[in-house]
Coordinates of C-alpha atoms in Angstrom, one line a residue:
Chain A
M162 CA -22.1 33.1 22.0
A163 CA -18.8 30.2 21.5
A164 CA -16.5 30.5 24.3
P165 CA -13.0 31.8 23.3
L166 CA -10.5 29.3 21.8
P167 CA -7.9 29.2 24.5
T168 CA -10.6 28.6 26.9
F169 CA -12.3 26.0 24.7
V170 CA -9.1 23.8 24.2
A171 CA -8.0 24.8 28.6
R172 CA -11.5 23.1 29.4
R173 CA -11.1 20.4 27.1
R174 CA -7.6 19.4 26.9
A175 CA -7.5 16.9 29.2
D176 CA -9.9 14.6 27.6
W177 CA -8.6 15.0 25.0
D178 CA -5.2 13.7 25.8
A179 CA -7.0 11.0 27.6
L180 CA -8.1 9.9 24.5
D181 CA -4.8 10.5 22.9
A182 CA -3.2 8.0 25.5
L183 CA -5.6 5.6 25.1
L184 CA -5.1 5.3 21.5
T185 CA -1.4 5.1 21.6
R186 CA -2.1 2.3 24.2
Q187 CA -4.5 0.5 21.5
R188 CA -1.9 0.5 19.0
A189 CA 0.7 -1.0 21.1
G190 CA -1.4 -3.4 22.4
A191 CA -5.4 -4.9 23.9
L192 CA -7.2 -2.6 26.6
T193 CA -9.3 -3.8 29.3
L194 CA -12.9 -4.0 29.0
D195 CA -13.5 -0.5 31.0
E196 CA -11.0 1.4 29.1
L197 CA -12.9 0.6 25.4
R198 CA -15.8 1.6 27.2
R199 CA -13.7 4.7 28.2
L200 CA -11.8 4.8 24.6
D201 CA -15.7 4.7 23.0
A202 CA -17.2 7.4 25.8
L203 CA -13.5 10.1 24.9
Y204 CA -14.2 10.0 21.1
R205 CA -17.5 10.5 21.4
R206 CA -16.9 13.6 23.2
A207 CA -14.0 14.0 20.9
A208 CA -16.3 14.2 18.1
S209 CA -18.6 16.7 19.7
D210 CA -16.1 19.2 20.6
L211 CA -15.0 18.4 16.6
A212 CA -18.4 19.6 15.6
H213 CA -17.8 22.2 17.9
A214 CA -14.7 23.7 16.7
Q215 CA -15.9 23.0 13.2
T216 CA -18.3 26.0 14.2
F217 CA -16.8 28.4 15.8
Y218 CA -13.1 27.3 15.2
P219 CA -12.6 26.7 11.8
D220 CA -9.3 26.5 10.0
T221 CA -7.1 26.7 13.5
D222 CA -5.2 24.5 15.4
A223 CA -7.3 23.3 17.5
H224 CA -9.6 22.0 14.7
R225 CA -7.0 20.3 13.0
F226 CA -6.2 18.8 16.4
L227 CA -9.4 17.3 16.9
N228 CA -9.8 16.7 13.1
Q229 CA -6.9 14.1 13.8
L230 CA -8.0 13.0 17.3
C231 CA -11.0 11.9 15.8
G232 CA -9.8 10.5 12.7
R233 CA -7.3 8.0 14.6
A234 CA -10.4 6.9 16.8
Y235 CA -12.4 6.3 14.2
A236 CA -9.5 4.3 12.6
A237 CA -9.5 2.2 16.1
I238 CA -12.9 1.9 16.3
Y239 CA -14.4 1.0 13.1
Q240 CA -11.6 -1.5 12.2
P241 CA -12.2 -3.8 10.0
P242 CA -12.4 -7.6 11.0
R243 CA -9.1 -9.1 11.3
E244 CA -8.2 -12.1 9.2
R245 CA -7.4 -14.9 10.6
W246 CA -6.6 -18.8 10.4
P247 CA -10.6 -19.6 10.3
A248 CA -10.7 -17.1 7.7
V249 CA -8.1 -18.3 5.4
R250 CA -9.4 -21.2 5.7
A251 CA -12.2 -20.1 4.4
F252 CA -10.6 -18.4 2.0
F253 CA -8.9 -21.3 0.4
Q254 CA -12.2 -23.4 0.8
R255 CA -14.8 -21.5 -0.7
E256 CA -14.4 -18.3 -1.5
F257 CA -11.2 -18.5 -4.2
P258 CA -12.8 -21.4 -5.7
R259 CA -15.8 -19.8 -5.8
V260 CA -14.5 -16.2 -7.1
L261 CA -12.4 -18.4 -10.2
R262 CA -15.7 -20.1 -11.1
R263 CA -17.8 -17.1 -10.8
E264 CA -15.0 -15.3 -13.5
L265 CA -14.5 -18.5 -15.3
R266 CA -15.1 -16.1 -18.7
F267 CA -12.2 -13.9 -18.0
V268 CA -9.8 -16.9 -17.2
G269 CA -11.0 -18.7 -20.4
A270 CA -9.9 -15.7 -22.2
S271 CA -6.7 -15.2 -20.9
G272 CA -6.3 -18.8 -21.3
A273 CA -7.1 -18.7 -25.0
L274 CA -4.6 -15.9 -25.5
L275 CA -1.9 -18.1 -24.0
C276 CA -3.4 -20.6 -26.3
L277 CA -2.8 -18.1 -28.9
G278 CA 0.7 -16.9 -28.0
I279 CA 2.2 -20.7 -27.8
L280 CA -0.1 -21.6 -31.4
L281 CA 1.5 -18.7 -33.2
G282 CA 5.3 -19.2 -31.2
A283 CA 5.5 -23.1 -32.6
L284 CA 4.0 -22.1 -36.1
V285 CA 6.4 -19.4 -36.7
V286 CA 9.2 -21.2 -36.0
L287 CA 8.2 -24.6 -37.5
W288 CA 7.4 -22.7 -40.1
E289 CA 11.0 -20.8 -40.9
P290 CA 13.2 -21.6 -38.5
R291 CA 15.3 -18.6 -38.8
G292 CA 12.6 -17.2 -36.8
A293 CA 13.7 -18.5 -33.7
E294 CA 16.6 -16.1 -33.9
L295 CA 14.1 -13.3 -33.8
L296 CA 11.8 -15.5 -30.5
V297 CA 14.1 -17.8 -29.2
P298 CA 16.6 -15.5 -26.2
G299 CA 19.9 -15.8 -27.5
P300 CA 21.6 -17.6 -24.6
V301 CA 18.5 -20.8 -24.8
R302 CA 19.8 -20.6 -28.5
Q303 CA 23.2 -21.4 -27.9
Y304 CA 22.6 -24.5 -25.0
V305 CA 20.2 -26.0 -27.7
A306 CA 22.8 -25.3 -30.4
Q307 CA 25.1 -27.6 -28.4
G308 CA 22.3 -30.1 -27.7
R309 CA 21.9 -29.6 -24.1
M310 CA 19.1 -28.3 -21.8
W311 CA 19.8 -25.3 -20.7
T312 CA 17.9 -26.1 -17.2
D313 CA 20.6 -28.5 -16.5
D314 CA 23.4 -26.2 -15.3
I315 CA 20.6 -24.3 -12.9
L316 CA 21.3 -26.9 -10.7
S317 CA 24.9 -27.1 -10.8
V318 CA 27.1 -25.0 -8.0
A319 CA 27.5 -21.1 -9.5
P320 CA 28.3 -17.9 -8.1
P321 CA 25.6 -15.5 -7.4
N322 CA 26.3 -13.6 -10.2
S323 CA 25.3 -16.4 -12.6
V324 CA 22.4 -17.3 -10.5
S325 CA 20.4 -15.9 -12.9
S326 CA 17.8 -13.8 -10.4
D327 CA 15.7 -13.2 -14.0
I328 CA 15.0 -17.3 -13.6
A329 CA 14.5 -17.3 -10.1
T330 CA 12.0 -15.0 -9.8
N331 CA 10.5 -15.0 -13.4
N332 CA 7.4 -17.5 -12.2
L333 CA 6.8 -14.4 -9.7
T334 CA 7.5 -11.8 -11.5
V335 CA 5.2 -13.0 -14.9
T336 CA 2.7 -13.7 -12.4
I337 CA 2.2 -10.0 -10.7
L338 CA 2.9 -8.0 -13.8
T339 CA 0.2 -10.5 -15.7
F340 CA -2.5 -9.3 -13.1
A341 CA -1.1 -5.5 -12.5
T342 CA -0.6 -4.5 -16.3
G343 CA -4.2 -5.0 -16.1
M344 CA -4.7 -1.3 -15.1
L345 CA -3.4 0.1 -18.4
F346 CA -6.6 -1.2 -19.8
G347 CA -5.6 -4.6 -20.0
L348 CA -3.2 -4.3 -22.5
G349 CA -0.3 -5.4 -20.2
T350 CA -2.0 -8.6 -20.0
L351 CA -2.9 -9.2 -23.1
F352 CA 0.6 -8.5 -24.5
I353 CA 2.1 -10.9 -21.5
L354 CA -0.3 -13.5 -22.1
V355 CA 0.3 -13.7 -26.1
N356 CA 4.2 -13.0 -25.6
N357 CA 4.9 -15.6 -22.8
G358 CA 2.8 -17.7 -24.8
V359 CA 4.8 -17.0 -28.3
H360 CA 8.2 -17.4 -26.2
I361 CA 6.7 -20.8 -24.6
G362 CA 5.8 -22.3 -28.5
A363 CA 9.1 -21.0 -30.1
I364 CA 11.3 -22.6 -27.9
G365 CA 9.2 -25.9 -27.9
A366 CA 9.5 -25.7 -31.5
L367 CA 13.1 -25.6 -31.9
C368 CA 13.2 -28.0 -29.4
L369 CA 11.8 -30.2 -31.4
R370 CA 13.3 -29.5 -34.5
E371 CA 16.7 -30.0 -33.4
G372 CA 15.8 -33.3 -32.0
M373 CA 15.5 -32.3 -28.9
G374 CA 11.8 -32.2 -27.9
G375 CA 11.9 -35.3 -25.0
G376 CA 14.1 -33.0 -23.4
F377 CA 11.9 -29.9 -23.8
L378 CA 9.1 -31.8 -22.6
D379 CA 10.7 -33.3 -19.6
F380 CA 11.7 -30.3 -18.0
I381 CA 8.4 -28.8 -18.2
A382 CA 6.1 -31.8 -17.9
A383 CA 6.3 -31.8 -14.2
H384 CA 5.3 -28.2 -13.3
G385 CA 4.0 -26.8 -17.1
P386 CA 0.4 -27.3 -16.1
V387 CA -0.2 -26.2 -12.9
E388 CA 2.9 -22.8 -13.7
L389 CA 0.6 -22.5 -16.9
S390 CA -2.4 -22.5 -14.8
I391 CA -1.5 -20.1 -12.6
I392 CA -0.4 -17.7 -15.1
V393 CA -3.6 -17.5 -16.8
I394 CA -5.8 -16.9 -13.8
A395 CA -3.6 -14.1 -13.3
G396 CA -3.9 -13.4 -16.8
G397 CA -7.9 -13.5 -15.7
A398 CA -8.0 -11.3 -13.0
G399 CA -5.6 -8.3 -14.8
L400 CA -8.4 -9.0 -18.0
M401 CA -10.9 -8.1 -14.9
V402 CA -9.6 -5.3 -13.9
G403 CA -9.1 -3.9 -17.7
Q404 CA -12.5 -4.9 -18.5
A405 CA -13.7 -2.4 -15.6
L406 CA -11.8 0.4 -16.6
I407 CA -13.6 0.2 -20.3
D408 CA -16.7 -0.5 -19.4
P409 CA -17.2 0.3 -15.9
G410 CA -21.4 -0.4 -16.0
E411 CA -23.1 1.9 -13.8
L412 CA -20.9 3.1 -11.5
P413 CA -18.3 5.8 -11.9
R414 CA -14.9 4.2 -13.3
G415 CA -12.9 5.0 -10.0
Q416 CA -15.5 2.5 -7.8
A417 CA -15.8 0.0 -10.9
L418 CA -12.0 -0.1 -10.1
A419 CA -11.7 -0.4 -6.4
L420 CA -14.8 -3.2 -6.7
R421 CA -13.1 -5.2 -9.4
G422 CA -9.7 -4.6 -7.9
R423 CA -10.6 -6.1 -5.2
E424 CA -12.5 -9.6 -6.3
A425 CA -9.2 -9.7 -9.1
V426 CA -6.5 -9.9 -6.1
K427 CA -8.2 -13.0 -4.9
L428 CA -7.8 -15.2 -8.0
V429 CA -4.0 -13.6 -7.5
L430 CA -3.6 -14.2 -3.6
G431 CA -5.7 -17.5 -4.2
C432 CA -2.5 -19.3 -6.3
A433 CA -0.1 -17.8 -4.3
P434 CA 0.4 -21.0 -2.2
F435 CA 0.6 -22.8 -5.5
L436 CA 2.7 -20.9 -7.1
A437 CA 5.1 -21.6 -4.4
F438 CA 4.4 -24.8 -4.4
I439 CA 4.8 -25.7 -8.3
G440 CA 7.9 -23.2 -7.9
A441 CA 9.6 -25.6 -5.6
V442 CA 8.6 -28.4 -7.8
E443 CA 10.0 -26.5 -10.7
G444 CA 13.5 -26.2 -8.7
Y445 CA 13.8 -29.7 -7.5
V446 CA 12.4 -31.9 -9.4
S447 CA 12.1 -30.6 -13.1
P448 CA 15.5 -30.4 -14.0
G449 CA 18.4 -32.9 -14.1
D450 CA 17.6 -36.7 -14.3
L451 CA 16.8 -37.6 -11.1
F452 CA 13.5 -39.2 -12.1
P453 CA 12.3 -40.8 -15.8
T454 CA 10.2 -38.6 -18.2
W455 CA 7.3 -40.8 -17.8
A456 CA 6.7 -39.7 -13.8
K457 CA 7.6 -35.9 -14.4
A458 CA 4.7 -35.9 -16.9
G459 CA 2.3 -38.3 -14.9
L460 CA 3.0 -35.7 -11.9
G461 CA 2.6 -32.8 -13.7
L462 CA -1.1 -33.8 -15.4
S463 CA -2.2 -35.5 -11.7
L464 CA -1.0 -32.1 -10.1
G465 CA -2.8 -30.2 -12.5
G466 CA -6.0 -32.6 -12.6
V467 CA -6.0 -32.3 -8.6
F468 CA -5.7 -28.1 -9.2
W469 CA -8.8 -27.8 -11.6
A470 CA -10.9 -30.3 -9.7
Y471 CA -9.8 -28.6 -6.6
L472 CA -10.9 -24.8 -8.3
L473 CA -14.0 -26.5 -10.1
R474 CA -15.0 -28.6 -7.3
A475 CA -14.5 -27.0 -4.2
G476 CA -16.8 -25.0 -1.9
R477 CA -19.5 -25.6 -4.3
T478 CA -23.4 -25.9 -3.0
D479 CA -26.4 -26.7 -4.5
A480 CA -27.8 -23.4 -3.9
E481 CA -24.8 -21.9 -5.9
A482 CA -25.0 -24.1 -8.5
T483 CA -29.2 -22.3 -9.3
E484 CA -28.1 -19.2 -8.1
V485 CA -24.9 -18.8 -11.2
P486 CA -25.8 -21.2 -13.5
A487 CA -23.2 -20.1 -15.9
A488 CA -20.6 -20.6 -13.4
S489 CA -21.2 -24.6 -13.7
A490 CA -21.2 -24.5 -17.7
S491 CA -18.0 -25.7 -18.5
Chain B
M274 CA -0.7 27.0 8.3
S275 CA -2.6 26.7 5.3
P276 CA -6.8 26.4 6.2
V277 CA -7.3 22.6 5.9
S278 CA -9.9 23.2 3.4
S279 CA -8.3 24.2 0.4
T280 CA -5.1 21.7 0.2
P281 CA -6.6 18.4 -0.8
H282 CA -8.2 16.0 1.9
L283 CA -10.4 13.3 2.5
D284 CA -13.7 14.3 3.9
V285 CA -15.6 11.1 6.4
A286 CA -18.7 11.1 7.6
T287 CA -18.4 9.0 10.3
P288 CA -21.7 7.4 11.9
E289 CA -21.5 9.9 14.8
R290 CA -22.8 12.8 12.2
V291 CA -19.3 14.6 12.4
A292 CA -17.5 15.3 9.2
L293 CA -13.6 14.0 9.7
T294 CA -11.4 16.3 7.3
L295 CA -8.5 14.2 6.7
P296 CA -5.6 16.3 4.9
V297 CA -3.7 14.2 1.9
A298 CA -0.5 13.3 2.0
G299 CA 0.9 15.0 -1.3
I300 CA 4.0 13.5 -3.8
G301 CA 6.4 15.3 -2.1
Y302 CA 5.7 13.2 1.3
R303 CA 5.2 9.7 -0.5
C304 CA 8.2 9.9 -2.5
L305 CA 10.7 10.4 1.1
A306 CA 8.6 7.7 2.7
W307 CA 9.3 5.5 -0.1
L308 CA 13.2 6.6 -0.2
V309 CA 13.5 5.8 3.3
D310 CA 11.3 2.0 2.8
A311 CA 13.8 1.9 -0.1
T312 CA 17.1 2.2 1.5
L313 CA 16.1 -0.2 4.2
I314 CA 15.2 -3.2 1.7
F315 CA 18.5 -1.9 -0.1
F316 CA 20.4 -3.1 2.9
F317 CA 18.5 -5.9 3.5
W318 CA 19.7 -6.3 0.0
V319 CA 23.4 -5.6 0.9
V320 CA 23.2 -8.2 4.2
A321 CA 21.4 -10.8 2.0
Y322 CA 24.3 -11.0 -0.9
F323 CA 27.2 -11.2 1.5
V324 CA 25.5 -14.0 3.3
F325 CA 24.8 -15.4 0.4
T326 CA 28.4 -14.8 -1.3
L327 CA 29.1 -16.4 2.1
L328 CA 27.4 -19.9 1.4
V329 CA 28.1 -20.2 -2.3
S330 CA 31.9 -19.2 -2.2
D331 CA 32.1 -21.6 0.8
V332 CA 35.4 -21.5 2.6
L333 CA 34.5 -24.5 4.5
G334 CA 33.1 -26.9 1.9
V335 CA 30.0 -27.6 4.1
F336 CA 27.6 -26.1 1.7
Q337 CA 28.5 -28.2 -1.7
G338 CA 25.0 -28.6 -3.6
L339 CA 23.2 -25.8 -1.4
S340 CA 22.1 -23.4 -4.4
T341 CA 19.1 -24.9 -4.9
V342 CA 18.9 -23.6 -1.0
G343 CA 20.3 -20.5 -2.9
R344 CA 18.1 -20.0 -5.3
T345 CA 15.3 -20.6 -3.0
L346 CA 16.1 -18.2 -0.6
L347 CA 16.2 -15.5 -3.2
V348 CA 12.6 -16.4 -4.9
V349 CA 11.8 -15.7 -1.2
G350 CA 13.7 -12.7 -0.5
V351 CA 12.8 -11.0 -3.7
F352 CA 8.8 -11.7 -2.8
A353 CA 9.7 -10.6 1.0
T354 CA 10.9 -7.2 -0.9
Q355 CA 8.8 -6.8 -3.5
W356 CA 5.2 -7.3 -1.9
L357 CA 6.0 -9.0 1.7
Y358 CA 7.5 -5.7 3.6
W359 CA 4.5 -3.3 2.1
T360 CA 1.4 -5.5 2.5
V361 CA 2.4 -6.9 5.9
G362 CA 3.1 -3.8 7.5
E363 CA 0.5 -1.7 5.7
V364 CA -2.1 -4.6 7.3
F365 CA -0.4 -5.1 10.8
F366 CA 1.4 -1.6 11.9
H367 CA -2.0 0.2 11.0
G368 CA -0.8 1.5 7.3
Q369 CA 2.3 2.0 8.0
T370 CA 5.7 0.5 6.2
P371 CA 8.5 1.9 8.8
G372 CA 9.2 4.6 6.0
K373 CA 5.5 5.7 5.9
R374 CA 5.7 6.3 10.0
A375 CA 8.7 8.3 9.7
L376 CA 7.0 10.4 7.3
R377 CA 3.8 10.2 9.5
I378 CA 1.3 8.8 6.5
R379 CA -0.8 6.1 6.7
V380 CA -2.9 4.0 4.8
V381 CA -7.0 4.1 4.3
R382 CA -9.4 3.7 2.5
M383 CA -11.3 5.4 0.6
D384 CA -14.2 5.4 3.3
G385 CA -11.0 6.7 6.0
S386 CA -11.4 3.3 7.5
P387 CA -8.2 1.3 8.2
V388 CA -6.6 -0.6 4.5
G389 CA -7.0 -4.5 4.7
L390 CA -5.4 -7.2 3.6
L391 CA -7.1 -7.7 0.1
E392 CA -6.5 -3.8 -0.3
S393 CA -3.1 -3.7 0.7
A394 CA -2.6 -6.9 -1.8
V395 CA -4.0 -5.0 -4.7
R396 CA -1.8 -1.5 -4.4
N397 CA 1.1 -3.2 -3.8
L398 CA 1.3 -5.9 -6.6
C399 CA 0.5 -2.8 -8.9
R400 CA 3.8 -0.9 -7.5
A401 CA 5.0 -2.8 -10.7
V402 CA 2.7 -1.2 -13.2
D403 CA 3.8 2.2 -11.2
F404 CA 7.1 1.3 -11.4
L405 CA 7.3 1.4 -15.0
P406 CA 8.9 2.7 -17.9
V407 CA 11.2 3.1 -15.1
G408 CA 11.2 4.9 -11.1
Y409 CA 7.5 4.9 -10.6
A410 CA 7.0 7.1 -13.5
A411 CA 4.0 6.0 -14.2
G412 CA 2.7 6.2 -10.0
C413 CA 4.2 10.0 -10.1
L414 CA 2.2 10.9 -13.0
T415 CA -1.0 9.7 -12.1
M416 CA 0.2 11.3 -8.5
L417 CA -0.1 14.6 -10.1
L418 CA -2.5 14.0 -12.1
T419 CA -5.1 13.0 -9.6
A420 CA -7.1 15.0 -7.5
R421 CA -5.9 13.0 -4.1
H422 CA -2.5 12.3 -5.0
R423 CA -3.0 8.6 -5.2
R424 CA -1.3 6.4 -7.6
L425 CA -2.7 3.8 -10.2
G426 CA -2.4 1.1 -7.3
D427 CA -4.2 3.0 -5.2
L428 CA -6.8 3.7 -7.7
L429 CA -7.4 -0.1 -8.1
A430 CA -7.1 -0.7 -4.4
G431 CA -9.2 2.6 -3.5
T432 CA -7.0 3.7 -1.0
L433 CA -5.0 6.9 0.0
L434 CA -2.8 8.3 2.1
V435 CA -3.6 10.4 4.9
R436 CA -0.9 12.6 6.9
D437 CA -0.7 12.6 11.0
E438 CA 0.4 16.4 11.4
R439 CA 2.3 16.8 15.2
I440 CA 0.2 20.1 16.3
D441 CA 1.2 21.0 19.5
L442 CA -1.6 22.6 21.5
D443 CA 0.5 23.6 24.5
K444 CA 1.1 27.5 22.7
Y445 CA -2.7 27.6 23.7
T446 CA -2.5 27.2 27.8
A447 CA 1.1 28.3 27.7
P448 CA 0.8 30.0 31.3
V449 CA 0.5 34.7 31.0
D450 CA 3.1 36.5 33.2
A451 CA 0.8 38.7 35.1
S452 CA 3.7 42.1 34.8
G453 CA 2.4 44.6 32.5
T454 CA -0.6 46.7 31.5
G455 CA -3.7 44.9 31.5
A456 CA -5.5 44.7 28.2
P457 CA -7.5 47.8 27.7
S458 CA -11.6 47.8 28.9
S459 CA -12.6 49.0 25.6
A460 CA -10.6 46.1 23.8
R461 CA -13.2 44.0 21.7
E462 CA -13.4 40.4 21.8
L463 CA -10.9 38.6 19.4
T464 CA -12.1 36.3 17.0
S465 CA -10.5 32.2 16.4
E466 CA -8.4 33.8 13.3
E467 CA -6.7 36.1 15.5
V468 CA -6.0 34.0 18.2
E469 CA -4.7 31.6 16.2
L470 CA -2.5 34.4 14.0
V471 CA -1.2 35.9 17.7
L472 CA -0.2 32.2 19.2
A473 CA 1.7 31.6 16.4
F474 CA 3.4 34.9 16.7
L475 CA 4.5 33.8 20.0
S476 CA 5.7 30.4 19.5
R477 CA 7.9 31.4 16.5
A478 CA 9.0 35.0 18.1
S479 CA 12.1 33.3 20.0
G480 CA 13.4 31.9 16.5
L481 CA 12.9 35.3 14.3
E482 CA 15.2 38.2 13.7
P483 CA 15.0 40.8 16.1
Q484 CA 14.0 43.5 13.9
V485 CA 11.9 41.3 12.3
R486 CA 10.2 39.8 15.3
Q487 CA 9.7 43.5 16.3
R488 CA 8.2 45.0 13.7
L489 CA 5.7 41.8 13.1
G490 CA 5.1 41.8 17.0
A491 CA 3.9 45.4 16.7
R492 CA 1.8 44.9 13.9
L493 CA 0.0 42.2 15.7
V494 CA -0.4 45.2 18.4
E495 CA -1.9 47.3 15.9
R496 CA -4.4 44.6 14.8
V497 CA -5.9 43.5 18.3
G498 CA -4.9 46.5 19.9
G499 CA -7.3 48.6 21.2
L500 CA -4.9 51.1 23.0
D501 CA -4.3 54.8 23.1
D502 CA -0.8 56.2 22.4
A503 CA 1.0 55.5 26.0
Q504 CA -0.3 52.4 26.1
R505 CA 1.1 51.7 22.9
E506 CA 4.3 53.6 23.3
A507 CA 5.0 50.9 26.6
V508 CA 3.9 48.0 25.1
L509 CA 6.2 48.3 22.3
A510 CA 9.1 49.5 24.3
S511 CA 10.7 46.0 24.1
A512 CA 10.0 42.6 22.4
D513 CA 9.5 41.0 25.6
A514 CA 6.7 43.8 26.9
T515 CA 5.0 43.5 23.6
E516 CA 4.8 39.4 23.8
A517 CA 3.5 39.7 26.8
F518 CA 0.5 41.7 26.5
L519 CA 0.1 39.6 22.6
R520 CA 0.0 36.8 25.4
R521 CA -2.4 38.2 27.2
R522 CA -4.3 39.7 24.6
A523 CA -4.7 36.5 23.1
R524 CA -5.7 34.9 26.7
A525 CA -7.3 37.7 28.0
E526 CA -10.8 36.4 27.9
V527 CA -9.9 33.4 30.0

């Protein structure tokens, strides 16, 4: 027969308190080897106490306390491997490009959607100029009507309320939203890709009609290729999530989603440093007349080329080429 | 005091072959934790705004031409508050942002292990969608509809929030004063449930209204009693006597 609850608590409490103290210290910093051994031993004893409490004292506070104590110890002992610098390097050297190549179908579909949007936007504006009133934001139209680039003013000194945060954070927000709205069965990603394509196409066509094609090209040449690539990749990640929701395969939907989510987010995280870099290019190189158009175009094309060469070549091994032949197709 | 099994919970089978049952944090905890975090971020932006205004209004004329730096700072700031704040908190501080820490809730994977970088990144990137159309409406809706109160980001990342309860074990080991009548020899052994009930009453008794305290004490004496009339009379004479008896009764077997 089990001992009465207070007896049980009184007898075992010292060990629990010791474990509790060790766990608190483990959070704060490193333990010595001896203390780690002690933590392990105490955890095992607490786990057996928990089993005892489950049997003889279910639904008491002692049971709840042990549950929680063991939960903390379990979390401390079975920690995921720490992501350290070597892991980060390995991620960018091998894992990120590999995941991208493996999921190239989704990235391709995402790119096709963006191109479709650009084509649509451009065609509409070229064919029917009044379409621009619908597709191009008002402020941009005003600038174009005055024959100026709207981007010229970004550089000038301005009070903070006129430094429009939606320009400054646009890339970041679009990238995050493109990925995250994949949760809406991929429809959000689809919409954002096509919508952004339409905007770009419409603005480009409008500039072309107003004889400012050169200016438009001048602005987007340096950062455009990489920036659009990043949005396309984020779109691919969003489509992966959408696909997992619509067609989870043999797994339950929740598990399929978690599995694909982990893969998809690698694409987004991999893009992050490039996004920051290209943001700097967009901020400092693209606007103004500091660099001639040919230099910007050359920079943009070579950056884009290097980016994609990295994505398609880095970390490639013979084993992978035979293992996943589809990835090397394009 | 609701039993562990009736509220939403996460069952974890550890390699030691013990089933852990962790209580899941509901929408209330999560909203409060978010409010704390949002307040912190809000104050960050207030400070950032004044610093930024100072830079741009440029009283000393030193920062002329620094507006591109300002713009970069703005992007960095948005990045930091939109995503970095949450993910750094969850990855490096045991699944807790400051708000979650204040509310004693914690992000874990579906198998109870601590959250990693990838999971945290997913669930925090998804804040953008959970926020739609306004004020985390989508997230709250999914929290209400899913069994373990998970928002879209949690579903995609395979994570959930569990609660760290603050449980006081002192009530089991509180000292017994020796005065008063001993437990009758005819008394049966109390079940752990009854011990729990008596101890819960004792830990709260000092905060109760006198009549309520008396009435509850009397009912507990009836339940755990095994007393004859004279003894009951003595025990119920005052609140102190009642509680002393109950305390002894709960720990009679020590």
